[in-house]
Short mmCIF file of C-alpha atoms and ligand atoms in Angstrom, two decimals:
data_model
loop_
_atom_site.label_atom_id
_atom_site.label_comp_id
_atom_site.label_asym_id
_atom_site.label_seq_id
_atom_site.Cartn_x
_atom_site.Cartn_y
_atom_site.Cartn_z
CA UNK W 773 21.08 -4.60 -24.79
CA UNK W 774 20.33 -1.16 -23.29
CA UNK W 775 23.51 0.70 -22.36
CA UNK W 776 24.05 3.15 -19.51
CA UNK W 777 23.88 6.09 -21.94
CA UNK W 778 20.45 4.89 -23.09
CA UNK W 779 19.30 5.16 -19.47
CA UNK W 780 20.81 8.65 -19.25
CA UNK W 781 18.88 9.62 -22.39
CA UNK W 782 15.62 8.29 -20.92
CA UNK W 783 16.21 10.44 -17.82
CA UNK W 784 16.81 13.51 -20.00
CA UNK W 785 13.42 12.94 -21.66
CA UNK W 786 11.56 12.04 -18.43
CA UNK W 787 8.67 14.47 -17.75
CA UNK W 788 8.77 13.51 -14.03
CA UNK W 789 12.54 13.99 -13.63
CA UNK W 790 12.23 17.19 -11.59
CA UNK W 791 10.18 15.48 -8.85
CA UNK W 792 13.35 13.81 -7.58
CA UNK W 793 14.42 17.25 -6.31
CA UNK W 794 11.41 17.31 -3.99
CA UNK W 795 12.81 14.54 -1.80
CA UNK W 796 15.55 14.42 0.84
CA UNK W 797 17.78 11.63 -0.44
CA UNK W 798 20.29 9.66 1.58
CA UNK W 799 23.94 10.66 1.19
CA UNK W 800 24.80 6.94 0.86
CA UNK W 801 26.30 6.15 -2.56
CA UNK W 802 24.07 3.05 -2.76
CA UNK W 803 21.25 3.10 -5.30
CA UNK W 804 18.00 3.08 -3.34
CA UNK W 805 15.73 0.37 -4.73
CA UNK W 806 13.41 -0.06 -1.78
CA UNK W 807 10.93 2.80 -2.12
CA UNK W 808 8.19 0.19 -2.25
CA UNK W 809 9.06 -0.62 1.35
CA UNK W 810 9.75 2.87 2.71
CA UNK W 811 9.73 5.99 0.55
CA UNK W 812 12.17 8.83 1.39
CA UNK W 813 10.99 12.07 3.04
CA UNK W 814 9.48 14.77 0.83
CA UNK W 815 11.38 18.04 1.49
CA UNK W 816 8.06 19.68 2.30
CA UNK W 817 7.62 17.60 5.46
CA UNK W 818 9.99 19.87 7.40
CA UNK W 819 7.76 22.92 6.95
CA UNK W 820 4.60 20.88 7.52
CA UNK W 821 6.04 19.40 10.71
CA UNK W 822 7.17 22.81 11.95
CA UNK W 823 3.73 24.29 11.25
CA UNK W 824 2.01 21.43 13.05
CA UNK W 825 4.27 21.77 16.09
CA UNK W 826 3.49 25.51 16.03
CA UNK W 827 -0.23 24.76 15.98
CA UNK W 828 0.21 22.26 18.82
CA UNK W 829 2.21 24.83 20.81
CA UNK W 830 -0.18 27.73 20.36
CA UNK W 831 -3.57 26.12 20.25
CA UNK W 832 -3.13 22.95 22.32
CA UNK W 833 -6.51 21.23 22.73
CA UNK W 834 -8.11 24.13 20.83
CA UNK W 835 -6.55 22.74 17.64
CA UNK W 836 -8.69 19.62 17.87
CA UNK W 837 -11.63 21.45 16.32
CA UNK W 838 -9.59 21.40 13.09
CA UNK W 839 -7.67 18.16 13.69
CA UNK W 840 -10.78 16.10 14.34
CA UNK W 841 -11.71 16.18 10.65
CA UNK W 842 -8.17 15.79 9.29
CA UNK W 843 -8.30 11.97 8.86
CA UNK W 844 -11.42 12.42 6.69
CA UNK W 845 -10.06 15.42 4.76
CA UNK W 846 -6.79 13.68 3.95
CA UNK W 847 -8.81 10.55 3.18
CA UNK W 848 -10.87 12.50 0.65
CA UNK W 849 -7.70 13.87 -0.95
CA UNK W 850 -6.19 10.39 -1.12
CA UNK W 851 -9.44 9.06 -2.58
CA UNK W 852 -9.53 11.74 -5.28
CA UNK W 853 -5.82 11.55 -6.14
CA UNK W 854 -5.04 7.84 -5.96
CA UNK W 855 -8.11 5.67 -5.36
CA UNK W 856 -10.87 6.80 -7.71
CA UNK W 857 -13.05 7.32 -4.65
CA UNK W 858 -15.59 10.11 -4.27
CA UNK W 859 -15.50 12.07 -1.00
CA UNK W 860 -16.72 10.52 2.25
CA UNK W 861 -15.43 6.99 1.71
CA UNK W 862 -11.79 7.03 2.82
CA UNK W 863 -10.34 7.60 6.28
CA UNK W 864 -6.63 7.84 7.09
CA UNK W 865 -6.02 6.22 10.48
CA UNK W 866 -4.48 3.28 12.34
CA UNK W 867 -2.21 0.76 10.61
CA UNK W 868 -2.99 -1.40 7.61
CA UNK W 869 -3.04 -4.41 9.95
CA UNK W 870 -5.66 -2.81 12.22
CA UNK W 871 -7.75 -1.54 9.31
CA UNK W 872 -7.69 -5.02 7.83
CA UNK W 873 -8.98 -6.39 11.14
CA UNK W 874 -11.83 -3.87 11.07
CA UNK W 875 -12.73 -4.47 7.41
CA UNK W 876 -12.61 -8.28 7.58
CA UNK W 877 -14.72 -8.47 10.73
CA UNK W 878 -17.24 -6.06 9.24
CA UNK W 879 -17.37 -8.15 6.05
CA UNK W 880 -17.98 -11.34 8.04
CA UNK W 881 -20.74 -9.74 10.12
CA UNK W 882 -22.34 -8.55 6.89
CA UNK W 883 -22.48 -12.10 5.48
CA UNK W 884 -24.93 -14.91 5.98
CA UNK W 885 -23.87 -16.78 9.16
CA UNK W 886 -23.69 -20.11 7.27
CA UNK W 887 -20.59 -18.80 5.49
CA UNK W 888 -17.70 -20.00 7.66
CA UNK W 889 -14.61 -19.71 5.46
CA UNK W 890 -11.95 -17.00 5.34
CA UNK W 891 -9.81 -17.33 2.20
CA UNK W 892 -6.30 -16.05 1.54
CA UNK W 893 -3.38 -16.89 -0.76
CA UNK W 894 -0.26 -18.57 0.67
CA UNK W 895 1.93 -15.79 -0.76
CA UNK W 896 -0.17 -12.97 0.72
CA UNK W 897 1.67 -10.44 2.91
CA UNK W 898 2.34 -11.96 6.36
CA UNK W 899 0.36 -9.48 8.47
CA UNK W 900 -2.71 -10.16 6.31
CA UNK W 901 -2.40 -13.92 6.86
CA UNK W 902 -1.83 -13.53 10.59
CA UNK W 903 -4.81 -11.18 11.01
CA UNK W 904 -7.02 -13.69 9.20
CA UNK W 905 -5.69 -16.54 11.32
CA UNK W 906 -6.54 -14.61 14.46
CA UNK W 907 -10.01 -13.70 13.22
CA UNK W 908 -10.67 -17.31 12.20
CA UNK W 909 -9.55 -18.49 15.65
CA UNK W 910 -11.63 -15.88 17.52
CA UNK W 911 -14.75 -16.66 15.52
CA UNK W 912 -14.21 -20.41 15.11
CA UNK W 913 -14.23 -20.07 11.34
CA UNK W 914 -12.24 -22.04 8.75
CA UNK W 915 -8.99 -20.49 7.53
CA UNK W 916 -8.48 -21.54 3.90
CA UNK W 917 -5.04 -20.97 2.40
CA UNK W 918 -4.88 -21.30 -1.40
CA UNK W 919 -1.69 -21.66 -3.45
CA UNK W 920 -2.03 -18.33 -5.26
CA UNK W 921 -4.27 -15.29 -5.57
CA UNK W 922 -5.95 -16.85 -8.62
CA UNK W 923 -6.56 -20.11 -6.73
CA UNK W 924 -7.89 -18.13 -3.75
CA UNK W 925 -10.39 -16.29 -5.95
CA UNK W 926 -11.42 -19.64 -7.51
CA UNK W 927 -11.91 -21.12 -4.03
CA UNK W 928 -14.66 -18.61 -3.18
CA UNK W 929 -17.99 -20.41 -3.04
CA UNK W 930 -21.16 -20.80 -0.98
CA UNK W 931 -19.20 -21.31 2.26
CA UNK W 932 -16.94 -18.27 1.84
CA UNK W 933 -17.55 -15.21 3.96
CA UNK W 934 -14.54 -13.13 2.95
CA UNK W 935 -11.35 -13.22 0.92
CA UNK W 936 -8.39 -10.86 1.27
CA UNK W 937 -6.31 -10.12 -1.82
CA UNK W 938 -3.51 -7.73 -2.69
CA UNK W 939 -3.91 -5.68 -5.85
CA UNK W 940 -0.13 -5.98 -6.35
CA UNK W 941 1.61 -8.98 -4.78
CA UNK W 942 4.42 -7.81 -2.48
CA UNK W 943 6.76 -10.60 -3.62
CA UNK W 944 6.23 -11.17 -7.32
CA UNK W 945 4.84 -7.75 -8.24
CA UNK W 946 1.92 -9.44 -10.00
CA UNK W 947 -1.06 -7.12 -10.53
CA UNK W 948 -4.54 -8.58 -10.07
CA UNK W 949 -7.48 -7.72 -12.30
CA UNK W 950 -9.26 -6.01 -9.40
CA UNK W 951 -12.65 -5.31 -11.07
CA UNK W 952 -12.93 -8.80 -12.59
CA UNK W 953 -12.01 -10.60 -9.37
CA UNK W 954 -14.27 -8.31 -7.32
CA UNK W 955 -17.21 -9.15 -9.60
CA UNK W 956 -16.50 -12.88 -9.31
CA UNK W 957 -16.28 -12.85 -5.52
CA UNK W 958 -19.45 -10.79 -5.20
CA UNK W 959 -21.22 -13.16 -7.61
CA UNK W 960 -20.26 -16.01 -5.25
CA UNK W 961 -22.01 -14.10 -2.46
CA UNK W 962 -18.77 -13.37 -0.58
CA UNK W 963 -16.98 -10.14 0.33
CA UNK W 964 -13.48 -9.19 -0.78
CA UNK W 965 -11.17 -6.85 1.12
CA UNK W 966 -8.45 -5.45 -1.14
CA UNK W 967 -5.02 -4.64 0.24
CA UNK W 968 -3.64 -1.82 -1.90
CA UNK W 969 -0.36 -1.35 -0.02
CA UNK W 970 1.89 -2.15 -2.99
CA UNK W 971 -0.40 -0.47 -5.53
CA UNK W 972 -1.42 2.89 -4.10
CA UNK W 973 0.56 5.77 -5.57
CA UNK W 974 1.92 3.76 -8.49
CA UNK W 975 -1.06 2.02 -10.15
CA UNK W 976 -4.23 3.77 -11.35
CA UNK W 977 -7.01 2.63 -9.00
CA UNK W 978 -10.75 3.24 -9.54
CA UNK W 979 -12.46 1.81 -6.46
CA UNK W 980 -15.86 3.39 -7.13
CA UNK W 981 -15.94 2.34 -10.79
CA UNK W 982 -14.65 -1.14 -9.95
CA UNK W 983 -17.46 -1.70 -7.45
CA UNK W 984 -15.01 -2.39 -4.63
CA UNK W 985 -16.65 -2.30 -1.18
CA UNK W 986 -13.70 -2.57 1.23
CA UNK W 987 -10.02 -1.72 0.80
CA UNK W 988 -7.03 -0.91 2.99
CA UNK W 989 -3.44 0.10 2.39
CA UNK W 990 -0.21 1.73 3.54
CA UNK W 991 0.91 5.30 2.99
CA UNK W 992 4.64 4.91 3.71
CA UNK W 993 5.55 3.05 0.50
CA UNK W 994 4.94 4.80 -2.85
CA UNK W 995 3.12 7.64 -1.04
CA UNK W 996 6.19 8.52 1.04
CA UNK W 997 4.20 9.27 4.20
CA UNK W 998 7.02 8.26 6.58
CA UNK W 999 7.78 5.30 8.84
CA UNK W 1000 4.61 4.07 10.52
CA UNK W 1001 2.47 6.70 8.78
CA UNK W 1002 -1.26 6.10 9.33
CA UNK W 1003 -2.87 3.75 6.82
CA UNK W 1004 -6.16 4.18 4.94
CA UNK W 1005 -9.46 2.40 4.88
CA UNK W 1006 -12.04 2.67 2.08
CA UNK W 1007 -15.65 1.68 2.61
CA UNK W 1008 -18.01 2.24 -0.32
CA UNK W 1009 -20.76 4.66 0.62
CA UNK W 1010 -23.60 2.19 0.01
CA UNK W 1011 -22.09 -0.25 2.50
CA UNK W 1012 -21.07 2.11 5.31
CA UNK W 1013 -24.24 1.56 7.31
CA UNK W 1014 -24.92 -2.09 6.43
CA UNK W 1015 -21.36 -2.97 7.56
CA UNK W 1016 -20.10 -2.10 11.03
CA UNK W 1017 -16.53 -2.23 12.23
CA UNK W 1018 -15.79 -4.04 15.50
CA UNK W 1019 -13.48 -1.57 17.30
CA UNK W 1020 -15.92 0.73 19.03
CA UNK W 1021 -13.95 3.81 20.06
CA UNK W 1022 -14.92 7.37 20.90
CA UNK W 1023 -13.67 8.74 17.56
CA UNK W 1024 -16.26 6.57 15.79
CA UNK W 1025 -19.01 7.67 18.15
CA UNK W 1026 -21.87 9.95 17.14
CA UNK W 1027 -21.70 13.15 19.26
CA UNK W 1028 -18.26 12.21 20.50
CA UNK W 1029 -18.04 14.91 23.16
CA UNK W 1030 -21.42 14.09 24.68
CA UNK W 1031 -19.53 11.10 26.13
CA UNK W 1032 -22.77 9.08 26.14
CA UNK W 1033 -23.24 5.83 28.02
CA UNK W 1034 -23.86 3.74 24.94
CA UNK W 1035 -21.85 3.45 21.72
CA UNK W 1036 -23.74 4.71 18.70
CA UNK W 1037 -21.77 4.82 15.44
CA UNK W 1038 -21.26 8.20 13.77
CA UNK W 1039 -22.67 8.61 10.28
CA UNK W 1040 -20.55 7.57 7.32
CA UNK W 1041 -16.87 6.78 7.17
CA UNK W 1042 -16.20 8.52 10.52
CA UNK W 1043 -17.56 5.48 12.35
CA UNK W 1044 -14.64 3.47 10.95
CA UNK W 1045 -12.22 5.33 13.20
CA UNK W 1046 -11.53 4.03 16.71
CA UNK W 1047 -9.19 6.06 18.94
CA UNK W 1048 -7.42 9.42 18.71
CA UNK W 1049 -5.82 9.75 15.27
CA UNK W 1050 -2.10 10.44 14.78
CA UNK W 1051 -2.23 14.04 13.58
CA UNK W 1052 1.47 14.55 12.87
CA UNK W 1053 1.53 11.35 10.83
CA UNK W 1054 -1.61 12.36 8.95
CA UNK W 1055 -0.16 15.78 8.05
CA UNK W 1056 2.90 14.05 6.55
CA UNK W 1057 0.71 11.66 4.56
CA UNK W 1058 -1.00 14.73 3.13
CA UNK W 1059 2.37 16.07 1.98
CA UNK W 1060 3.11 12.79 0.19
CA UNK W 1061 -0.30 12.80 -1.49
CA UNK W 1062 0.26 16.39 -2.63
CA UNK W 1063 3.33 15.41 -4.66
CA UNK W 1064 1.52 12.47 -6.28
CA UNK W 1065 -1.40 14.78 -7.10
CA UNK W 1066 0.88 17.20 -8.92
CA UNK W 1067 2.70 14.45 -10.83
CA UNK W 1068 -0.54 12.61 -11.69
CA UNK W 1069 -1.04 8.85 -11.41
CA UNK W 1070 -1.18 8.36 -15.19
CA UNK W 1071 2.29 9.86 -15.65
CA UNK W 1072 3.60 7.93 -12.64
CA UNK W 1073 2.25 4.66 -14.02
CA UNK W 1074 3.68 5.36 -17.48
CA UNK W 1075 7.15 5.91 -16.04
CA UNK W 1076 6.81 2.94 -13.69
CA UNK W 1077 6.05 0.64 -16.64
CA UNK W 1078 9.14 1.92 -18.44
CA UNK W 1079 11.36 1.54 -15.36
CA UNK W 1080 10.35 -2.08 -14.83
CA UNK W 1081 10.61 -2.83 -18.57
CA UNK W 1082 14.18 -1.53 -18.59
CA UNK W 1083 14.97 -3.61 -15.49
CA UNK W 1084 13.58 -6.76 -17.15
CA UNK W 1085 15.56 -6.15 -20.36
CA UNK W 1086 18.71 -5.72 -18.33
CA UNK W 1087 17.94 -8.74 -16.15
CA UNK W 1088 17.49 -10.89 -19.27
CA UNK W 1089 20.87 -9.77 -20.60
CA UNK W 1090 22.95 -9.53 -17.43
CA UNK W 1091 21.33 -11.75 -14.83
CA UNK W 1092 19.75 -14.70 -16.68
CA UNK W 1093 23.21 -15.99 -17.73
CA UNK W 1094 24.19 -15.83 -14.03
CA UNK W 1095 21.35 -18.07 -12.93
CA UNK W 1096 18.69 -15.50 -11.99
CA UNK W 1097 15.08 -15.90 -13.09
CA UNK W 1098 12.61 -13.07 -13.48
CA UNK W 1099 9.63 -13.73 -11.19
CA UNK W 1100 7.64 -10.60 -12.09
CA UNK W 1101 5.12 -11.01 -14.95
CA UNK W 1102 6.45 -9.83 -18.31
CA UNK W 1103 3.19 -8.28 -19.48
CA UNK W 1104 3.26 -4.65 -18.26
CA UNK W 1105 -0.50 -4.75 -17.66
CA UNK W 1106 0.00 -7.62 -15.18
CA UNK W 1107 2.60 -6.12 -12.91
CA UNK W 1108 3.17 -3.30 -10.42
CA UNK W 1109 6.20 -1.11 -9.73
CA UNK W 1110 8.90 -3.51 -8.58
CA UNK W 1111 11.00 -6.28 -10.08
CA UNK W 1112 11.40 -9.63 -8.35
CA UNK W 1113 14.22 -11.94 -9.39
CA UNK W 1114 15.11 -15.27 -7.86
CA UNK W 1115 18.26 -17.28 -7.26
CA UNK W 1116 19.05 -19.74 -4.47
CA UNK W 1117 21.64 -17.44 -2.85
CA UNK W 1118 19.52 -14.25 -3.09
CA UNK W 1119 19.78 -13.69 0.67
CA UNK W 1120 23.58 -13.45 0.53
CA UNK W 1121 23.54 -11.33 -2.63
CA UNK W 1122 21.17 -8.89 -0.94
CA UNK W 1123 23.41 -8.65 2.13
CA UNK W 1124 26.51 -8.10 -0.03
CA UNK W 1125 24.84 -5.37 -2.11
CA UNK W 1126 23.97 -3.52 1.10
CA UNK W 1127 27.38 -4.13 2.76
CA UNK W 1128 29.25 -2.81 -0.26
CA UNK W 1129 26.90 0.21 -0.48
CA UNK W 1130 26.02 -0.66 -4.08
CA UNK W 1131 22.25 -1.06 -3.93
CA UNK W 1132 19.58 -1.12 -1.22
CA UNK W 1133 17.18 -3.81 -2.45
CA UNK W 1134 15.34 -6.21 -0.20
CA UNK W 1135 15.18 -9.92 0.23
CA UNK W 1136 12.05 -12.00 0.58
CA UNK W 1137 12.43 -15.56 1.77
CA UNK W 1138 13.37 -18.05 0.45
CA UNK W 1139 15.07 -16.82 -2.74
CA UNK W 1140 13.61 -13.51 -3.99
CA UNK W 1141 15.51 -10.26 -4.43
CA UNK W 1142 13.22 -7.26 -4.90
CA UNK W 1143 14.24 -4.08 -6.69
CA UNK W 1144 11.63 -1.40 -6.08
CA UNK W 1145 11.38 1.60 -8.39
CA UNK W 1146 9.58 4.68 -7.20
CA UNK W 1147 8.81 6.79 -10.28
CA UNK W 1148 8.92 10.11 -8.42
CA UNK W 1149 12.60 9.69 -7.51
CA UNK W 1150 14.07 6.62 -9.24
CA UNK W 1151 16.01 7.49 -12.40
CA UNK W 1152 16.45 5.16 -15.35
CA UNK W 1153 20.15 5.28 -14.63
CA UNK W 1154 19.41 3.99 -11.12
CA UNK W 1155 17.69 0.98 -12.68
CA UNK W 1156 20.74 0.41 -14.86
CA UNK W 1157 23.16 0.74 -11.94
CA UNK W 1158 21.08 -1.49 -9.67
CA UNK W 1159 20.81 -4.37 -12.15
CA UNK W 1160 24.46 -4.00 -13.21
CA UNK W 1161 25.51 -4.14 -9.55
CA UNK W 1162 23.57 -7.36 -8.97
CA UNK W 1163 25.44 -8.85 -11.94
CA UNK W 1164 28.79 -8.09 -10.28
CA UNK W 1165 27.97 -10.15 -7.17
C1 PLP X 366 3.52 -3.18 3.73
C2 PLP X 366 2.28 -4.02 3.76
C3 PLP X 366 1.52 -4.14 4.93
C4 PLP X 366 1.98 -3.53 6.23
O1 PLP X 366 1.00 -3.43 7.20
P1 PLP X 366 1.30 -2.55 8.52
O2 PLP X 366 0.14 -2.71 9.36
O3 PLP X 366 1.57 -1.14 8.04
O4 PLP X 366 2.56 -3.09 9.13
C5 PLP X 366 0.35 -4.89 4.87
N1 PLP X 366 -0.04 -5.50 3.72
C6 PLP X 366 0.69 -5.40 2.57
C7 PLP X 366 0.21 -6.06 1.32
C8 PLP X 366 1.87 -4.66 2.56
O5 PLP X 366 2.58 -4.57 1.44
#
């Protein structure tokens, strides 16, 4: 079994080790294992915030001539760094929930009207399921809930308009074969909207090469953009005109400041915005992307695979004899950046770990404890300490 000194040796050899120094870390003695839920602040955000407040102070509305393009500029940077997306296809704005609403409605409007089903997996993230329920109710469509992501993809047929899938499942950490599933759904004549919230910043993503048309995701998890940071929306260039999003706001309007009587969508990805973007939030997202860009997704993924592998080895040795099962797939190619383990009393264990300031994990009903490892700041020794602490409860 790996010992604590083995973890220390892995840290000494870790090419990403120095990135930990670029984050403001909590003084709590607890090991933070929830960066997949909310990443800590990059140190650089203080200067970026101060500069933005300065710009706001001095230039007031005059700053909008620069700010108006910021959601597209940061979108391009995110696309190049993390999404395999050429410029002009990603916008940073709104929340993942709202972007999902836009993308799913656009996908439905782009489909043949005889297609009346919206498909989702039962273990999909709650906001995704609720958004689809509301869209199905508003449009009098059929909401189809499959047992798993694989079953959902299999359920796509001649009646399906759209399916929503996560690249990495927020509970189990299972990683989908995005290009293969995308090809299957498109072959069935349906659209797929990918939710990349638990994948972006930790998994190599190639949206252009994978022929993805629509994707959304969060920036406050592995990208460390801050609580409630604006989300992103990707629309493949070839589909930006064919598909139209339903929230007609003045930031998506052609000639915005002409204030015309009639809505006319702007060209390209700009039309996928609705209202005034959150500039301070977008600046902080840019700071998070900058760190990922310097580290490189390939190096981040390599370390992430090693972190989870160490956690699984330790879980097999320390936790399996105590009644825990590993939920996360064992094949590194089939999983994301967090470990999910299950035991009937996981809720209480999670509360005790937090109360005793040992580990900050999170609990997902009914019986899953998640340990999230963020390669830019999680050390191998943190993985060791987190799993060892669970074993003591
Ligand atoms: C975190 C997460 C969300 C959150 O959506 P918000 O609109 O930011 O609250 C949505 N989907 C998935 C898969 C997530 O992991």
